[in-house]
XYZ file of C-alpha atoms in Angstrom:
76
model
C 0.156 -0.043 -0.014
C 1.036 3.376 -0.840
C 1.502 5.272 2.461
C 0.636 8.763 0.778
C -2.394 7.799 -1.052
C -3.656 4.964 0.973
C -4.027 2.810 -2.209
C -2.643 -0.425 -3.451
C -0.019 -0.327 -6.152
C 2.080 -3.044 -7.921
C 5.980 -2.882 -7.637
C 6.207 -5.288 -10.533
C 4.045 -6.788 -13.158
C 4.259 -10.075 -11.427
C 2.469 -8.518 -8.470
C -0.539 -7.930 -10.662
C -3.715 -9.920 -9.435
C -5.798 -8.705 -12.300
C -8.236 -6.798 -10.404
C -8.384 -4.366 -13.297
C -8.394 -1.227 -11.152
C -5.795 0.487 -13.178
C -7.681 -0.470 -16.459
C -10.794 1.248 -15.296
C -9.235 4.299 -13.956
C -7.214 5.104 -17.316
C -9.020 8.336 -18.365
C -7.607 8.086 -21.860
C -8.765 4.368 -22.291
C -5.237 3.601 -23.285
C -5.156 0.412 -21.280
C -6.833 -3.179 -21.933
C -6.878 -6.436 -20.476
C -5.497 -9.492 -22.373
C -7.553 -12.418 -21.555
C -5.462 -15.122 -19.786
C -4.826 -18.037 -21.899
C -6.883 -20.310 -19.736
C -10.046 -18.259 -20.933
C -9.026 -17.348 -24.441
C -6.023 -17.242 -26.478
C -4.270 -14.042 -27.945
C -5.934 -11.768 -29.436
C -8.763 -12.079 -27.009
C -9.237 -9.123 -24.801
C -11.400 -7.082 -22.484
C -12.007 -3.141 -22.661
C -13.973 -1.144 -20.302
C -15.442 2.323 -20.940
C -16.379 4.235 -17.758
C -19.577 6.283 -17.667
C -21.081 8.003 -14.811
C -23.369 5.157 -13.609
C -22.273 2.360 -15.947
C -19.235 0.364 -17.306
C -19.676 -0.753 -20.982
C -17.456 -3.590 -21.332
C -16.168 -4.740 -24.724
C -15.187 -8.250 -25.189
C -13.333 -9.253 -28.346
C -12.928 -13.200 -28.513
C -10.046 -14.900 -30.412
C -12.092 -14.857 -33.747
C -12.608 -11.264 -33.439
C -16.269 -11.597 -32.584
C -17.240 -8.370 -30.441
C -19.684 -8.413 -27.560
C -20.652 -5.488 -25.307
C -21.973 -5.684 -21.764
C -23.268 -2.763 -19.882
C -22.982 -3.047 -16.103
C -24.432 -0.505 -13.513
C -22.035 0.984 -11.076
C -22.529 2.230 -7.511
C -21.122 5.557 -8.234
C -22.765 8.523 -6.602
């Protein structure tokens, strides 16, 4: 935990536990999650787009099929 911000951080990539907090927090949408090989091989990926009350998740499978999911958040 960072003592000044009181937030968790990863010192190295191997410390990542795939919580995707950094992916959702990126204001530029420059980050995306590559799906682990156990679930879907390259180039499968998951991309969030943050809204005020929802997150729109775009899932792209290994064949390029795109699905979108809208999930409500508890933001105020």
